[in-house]
Short mmCIF file of C-alpha atoms in Angstrom, two decimals:
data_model
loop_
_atom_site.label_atom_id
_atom_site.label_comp_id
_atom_site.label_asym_id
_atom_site.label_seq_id
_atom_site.Cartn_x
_atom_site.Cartn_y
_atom_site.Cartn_z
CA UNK A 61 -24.59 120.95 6.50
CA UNK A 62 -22.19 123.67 6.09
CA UNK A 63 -22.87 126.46 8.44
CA UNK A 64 -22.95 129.45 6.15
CA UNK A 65 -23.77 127.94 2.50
CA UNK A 66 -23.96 130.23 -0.94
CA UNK A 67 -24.09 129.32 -4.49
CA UNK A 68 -20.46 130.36 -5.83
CA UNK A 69 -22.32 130.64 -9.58
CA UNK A 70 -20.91 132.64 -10.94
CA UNK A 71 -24.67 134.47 -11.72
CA UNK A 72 -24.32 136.68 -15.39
CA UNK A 73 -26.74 138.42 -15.95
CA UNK A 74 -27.55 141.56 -18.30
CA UNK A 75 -28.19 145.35 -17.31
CA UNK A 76 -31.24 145.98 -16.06
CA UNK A 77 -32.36 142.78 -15.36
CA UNK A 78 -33.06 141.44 -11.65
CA UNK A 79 -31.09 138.52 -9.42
CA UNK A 80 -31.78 136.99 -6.38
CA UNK A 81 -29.44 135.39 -4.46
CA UNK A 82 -30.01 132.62 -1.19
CA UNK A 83 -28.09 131.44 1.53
CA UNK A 84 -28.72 128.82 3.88
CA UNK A 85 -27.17 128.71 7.55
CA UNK A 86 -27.18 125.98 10.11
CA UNK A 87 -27.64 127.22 13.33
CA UNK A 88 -30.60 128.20 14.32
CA UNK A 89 -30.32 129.79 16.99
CA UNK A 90 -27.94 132.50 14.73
CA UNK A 91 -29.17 135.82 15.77
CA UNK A 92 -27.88 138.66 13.44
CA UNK A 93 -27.28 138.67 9.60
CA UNK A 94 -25.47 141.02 7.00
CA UNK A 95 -24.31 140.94 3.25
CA UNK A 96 -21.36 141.97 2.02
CA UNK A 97 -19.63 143.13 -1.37
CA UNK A 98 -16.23 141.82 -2.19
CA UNK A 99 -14.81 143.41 -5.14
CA UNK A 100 -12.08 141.47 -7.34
CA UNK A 101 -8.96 142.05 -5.49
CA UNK A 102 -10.76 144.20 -2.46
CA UNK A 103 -11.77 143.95 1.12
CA UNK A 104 -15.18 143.34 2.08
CA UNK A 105 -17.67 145.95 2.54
CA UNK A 106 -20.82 146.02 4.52
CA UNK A 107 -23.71 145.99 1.94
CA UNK A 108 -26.44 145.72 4.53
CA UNK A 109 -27.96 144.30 7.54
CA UNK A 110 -30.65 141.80 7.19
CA UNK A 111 -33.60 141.98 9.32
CA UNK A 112 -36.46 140.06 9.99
CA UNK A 113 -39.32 141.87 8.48
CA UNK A 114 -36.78 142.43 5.97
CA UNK A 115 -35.58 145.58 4.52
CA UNK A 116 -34.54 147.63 1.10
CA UNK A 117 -31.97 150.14 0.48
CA UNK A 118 -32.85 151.40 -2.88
CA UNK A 119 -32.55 148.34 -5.65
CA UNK A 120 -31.49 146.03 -2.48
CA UNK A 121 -33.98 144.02 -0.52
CA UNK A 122 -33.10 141.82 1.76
CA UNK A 123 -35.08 139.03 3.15
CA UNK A 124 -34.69 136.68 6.41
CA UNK A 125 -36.85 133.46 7.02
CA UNK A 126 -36.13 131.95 9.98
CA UNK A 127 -38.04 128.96 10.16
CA UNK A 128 -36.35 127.67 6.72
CA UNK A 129 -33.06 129.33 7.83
CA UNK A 130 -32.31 131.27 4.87
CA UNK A 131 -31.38 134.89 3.82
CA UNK A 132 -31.95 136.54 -0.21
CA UNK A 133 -30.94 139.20 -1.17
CA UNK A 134 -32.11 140.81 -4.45
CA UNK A 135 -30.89 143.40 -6.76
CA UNK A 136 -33.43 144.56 -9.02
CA UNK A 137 -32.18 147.03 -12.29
CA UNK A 138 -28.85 145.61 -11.95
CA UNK A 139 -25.37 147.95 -13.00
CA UNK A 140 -22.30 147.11 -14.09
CA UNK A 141 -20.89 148.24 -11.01
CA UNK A 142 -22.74 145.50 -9.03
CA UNK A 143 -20.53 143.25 -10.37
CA UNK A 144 -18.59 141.71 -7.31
CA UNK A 145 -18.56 138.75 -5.07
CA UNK A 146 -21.84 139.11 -2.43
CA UNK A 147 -20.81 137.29 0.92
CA UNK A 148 -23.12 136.42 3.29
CA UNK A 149 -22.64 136.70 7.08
CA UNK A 150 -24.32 134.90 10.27
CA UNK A 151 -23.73 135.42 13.91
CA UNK A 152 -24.42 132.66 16.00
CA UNK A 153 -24.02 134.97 18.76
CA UNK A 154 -23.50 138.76 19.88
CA UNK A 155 -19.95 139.28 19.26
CA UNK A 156 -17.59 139.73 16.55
CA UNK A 157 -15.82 136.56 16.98
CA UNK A 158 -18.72 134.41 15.78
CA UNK A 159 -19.38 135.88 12.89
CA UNK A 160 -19.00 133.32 9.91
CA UNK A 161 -19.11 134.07 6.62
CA UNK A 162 -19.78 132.33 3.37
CA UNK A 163 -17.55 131.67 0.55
CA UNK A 164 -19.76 134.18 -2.00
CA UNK A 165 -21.96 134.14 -4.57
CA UNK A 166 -19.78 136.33 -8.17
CA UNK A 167 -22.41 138.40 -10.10
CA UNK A 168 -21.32 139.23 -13.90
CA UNK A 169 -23.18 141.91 -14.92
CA UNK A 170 -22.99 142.48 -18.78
CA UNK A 171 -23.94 145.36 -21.13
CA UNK B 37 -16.57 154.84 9.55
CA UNK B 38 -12.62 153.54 10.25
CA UNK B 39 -10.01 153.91 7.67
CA UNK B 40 -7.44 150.83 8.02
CA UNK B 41 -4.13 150.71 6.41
CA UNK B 42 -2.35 147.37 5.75
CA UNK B 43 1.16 146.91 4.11
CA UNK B 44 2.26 145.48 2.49
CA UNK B 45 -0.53 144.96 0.12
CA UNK B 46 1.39 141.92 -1.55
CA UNK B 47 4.27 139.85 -1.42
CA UNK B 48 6.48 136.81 -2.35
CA UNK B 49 7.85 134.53 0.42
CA UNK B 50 10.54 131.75 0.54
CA UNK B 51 9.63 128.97 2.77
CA UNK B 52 10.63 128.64 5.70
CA UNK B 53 10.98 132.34 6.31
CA UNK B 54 8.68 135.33 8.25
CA UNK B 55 6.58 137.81 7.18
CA UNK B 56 4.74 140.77 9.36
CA UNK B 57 1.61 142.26 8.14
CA UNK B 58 0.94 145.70 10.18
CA UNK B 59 -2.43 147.62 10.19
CA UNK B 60 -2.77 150.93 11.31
CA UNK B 61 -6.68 152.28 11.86
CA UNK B 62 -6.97 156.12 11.96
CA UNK B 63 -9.22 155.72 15.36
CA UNK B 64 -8.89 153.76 18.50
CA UNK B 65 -10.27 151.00 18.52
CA UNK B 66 -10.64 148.14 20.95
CA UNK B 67 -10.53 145.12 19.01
CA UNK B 68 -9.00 144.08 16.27
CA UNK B 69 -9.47 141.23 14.19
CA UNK B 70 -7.14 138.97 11.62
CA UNK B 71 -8.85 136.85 9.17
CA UNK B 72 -7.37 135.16 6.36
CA UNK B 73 -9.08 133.97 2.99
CA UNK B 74 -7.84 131.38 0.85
CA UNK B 75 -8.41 130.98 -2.56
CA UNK B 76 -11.50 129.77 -3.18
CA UNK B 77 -12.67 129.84 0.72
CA UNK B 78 -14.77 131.89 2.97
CA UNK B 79 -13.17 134.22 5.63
CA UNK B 80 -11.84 132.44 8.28
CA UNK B 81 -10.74 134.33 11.42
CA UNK B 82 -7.53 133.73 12.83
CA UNK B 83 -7.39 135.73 16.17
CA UNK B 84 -8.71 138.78 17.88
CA UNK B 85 -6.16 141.35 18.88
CA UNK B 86 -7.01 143.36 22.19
CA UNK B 87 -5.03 146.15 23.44
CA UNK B 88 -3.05 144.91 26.30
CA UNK B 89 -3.61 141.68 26.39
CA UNK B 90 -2.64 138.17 24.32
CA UNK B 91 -4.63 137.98 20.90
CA UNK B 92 -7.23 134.88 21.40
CA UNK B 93 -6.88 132.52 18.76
CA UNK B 94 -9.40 130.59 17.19
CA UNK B 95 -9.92 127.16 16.87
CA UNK B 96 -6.66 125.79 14.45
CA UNK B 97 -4.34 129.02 14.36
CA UNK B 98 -2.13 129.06 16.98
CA UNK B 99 0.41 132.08 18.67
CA UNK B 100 3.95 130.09 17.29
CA UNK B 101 2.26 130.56 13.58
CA UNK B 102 0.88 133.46 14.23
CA UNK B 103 2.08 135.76 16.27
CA UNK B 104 0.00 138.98 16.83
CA UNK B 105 1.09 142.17 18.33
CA UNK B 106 -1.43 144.86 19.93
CA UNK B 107 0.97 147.82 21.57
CA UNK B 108 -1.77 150.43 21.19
CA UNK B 109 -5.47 150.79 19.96
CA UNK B 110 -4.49 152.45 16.64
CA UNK B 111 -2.27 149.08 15.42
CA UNK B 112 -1.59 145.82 15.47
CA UNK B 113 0.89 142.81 13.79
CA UNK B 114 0.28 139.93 12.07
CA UNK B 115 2.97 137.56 11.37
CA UNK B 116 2.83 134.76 9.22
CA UNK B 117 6.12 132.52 11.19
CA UNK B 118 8.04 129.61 9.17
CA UNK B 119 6.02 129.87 6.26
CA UNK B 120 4.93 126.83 3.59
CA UNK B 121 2.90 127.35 0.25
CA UNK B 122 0.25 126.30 2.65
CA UNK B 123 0.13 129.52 4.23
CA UNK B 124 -0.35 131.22 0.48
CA UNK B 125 -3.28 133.32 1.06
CA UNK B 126 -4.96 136.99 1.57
CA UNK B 127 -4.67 138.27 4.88
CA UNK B 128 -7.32 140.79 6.58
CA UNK B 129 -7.00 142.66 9.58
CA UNK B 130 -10.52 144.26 10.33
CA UNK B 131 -12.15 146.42 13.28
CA UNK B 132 -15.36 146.48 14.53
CA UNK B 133 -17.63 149.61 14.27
CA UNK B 134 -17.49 152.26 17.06
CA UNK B 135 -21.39 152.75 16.61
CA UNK B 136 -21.66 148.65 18.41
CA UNK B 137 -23.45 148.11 15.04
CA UNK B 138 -21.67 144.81 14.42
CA UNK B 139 -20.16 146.13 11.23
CA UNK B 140 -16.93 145.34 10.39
CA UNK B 141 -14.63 147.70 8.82
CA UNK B 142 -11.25 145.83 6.59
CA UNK B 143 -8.36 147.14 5.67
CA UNK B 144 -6.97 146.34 1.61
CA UNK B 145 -5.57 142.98 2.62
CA UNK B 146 -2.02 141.48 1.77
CA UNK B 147 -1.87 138.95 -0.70
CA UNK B 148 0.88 136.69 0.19
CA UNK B 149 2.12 133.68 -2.04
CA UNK B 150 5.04 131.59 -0.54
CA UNK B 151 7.19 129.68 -2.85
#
């Protein structure tokens, strides 16, 4: 098992309508969680933290379940200007040098 | 948050030759990070660059291929040594957050494509 694994889709989808995307991680004994956004050509950006009771920032929710060892995160009312490359992020451990991230999930949002 | 700037922001290599990738953050900073991402792959970290002290390199990069400068806590070198098409690829330097919120801050990237 890979330790940070995403569907690459890509996921198109149309305005307004609502995607979820999962990701599965390996170790479990990981111990902090994030998405990013990669636009085309572009760094990554911190999109948010995950935690475990789980948490929203506006049409983002995140979700964490440890016991099946996999993060969502969903996008409801979706923009054109989500359209990017969402990678998700484990740390096995405290520091920076663990962090692992997946290869990304592309979202095609269409008018 | 950090503002990090990386140049050059693309380029075209011969094999066989060098290329140095600065970064320059607009705070200090203790560590820095280099990560590269091939096409197609996930970020992969190469090393961590600390401020007086040799970069530690992860698992399969080593300091002849990479050698990484750190001569203050506002920059830091990357370069990519004897290069192959192997080594075509987007290169990242990144710093943490100040606020210890394990948030990671990168700068544009160089897009490199030896030949």
């Amino acid at each position: 098992r890979k330790e940070v694994e995403q569907d690459p889709g890509p996921f198109n989808v149309p305005e307004g309508a609502t995607v979820a995307f999962n990701c599965t991680y390996s170790n479990s004994a990981s111990q902090s969680f994030f998405w990013y956004r990669q636009d085309c050509r572009k760094e990554p950006k911190l999109l948010m933290s995950v935690y475990s009771s789980g948490n929203e920032d506006g049409r983002f929710t995140a979700q964490l379940n440890r016991a099946s060892q996999y993060i969502s995160l969903l996008i409801r009312d979706s923009k054109l200007s989500d359209s990017a490359t969402y990678l998700c992020v484990v740390n096995k451990d405290s520091g920076y040098s663990t962090l692992t991230f997946g290869k990304g999930t592309m979202l095609l949002v269409s008018p | 948050s950090a503002v990090i700037s990386q140049k050059p922001s693309r380029d075209i290599c011969q094999r066989g030759t060098s290329l140095t990738i600065q970064c320059q953050v607009d705070s200090q900073v203790t560590m820095m990070f280099w990560y590269r991402q091939q096409p197609g792959q996930s970020l992969t970290l190469i090393a961590t660059a600390n401020q007086g002290s040799e970069a530690t390199y992860e698992s399969g990069f080593v300091i002849d291929k990479f050698p990484i400068s750190r001569p203050n806590l506002t920059f830091s070198t990357l370069t990519v040594s004897n290069m192959s098409p192997e080594d075509s690829s987007i290169y990242l330097c990144s710093v943490e957050d100040q606020g210890g919120r394990e948030k990671l801050f990168f700068g544009s990237g160089t897009q490199l494509s030896v030949l």
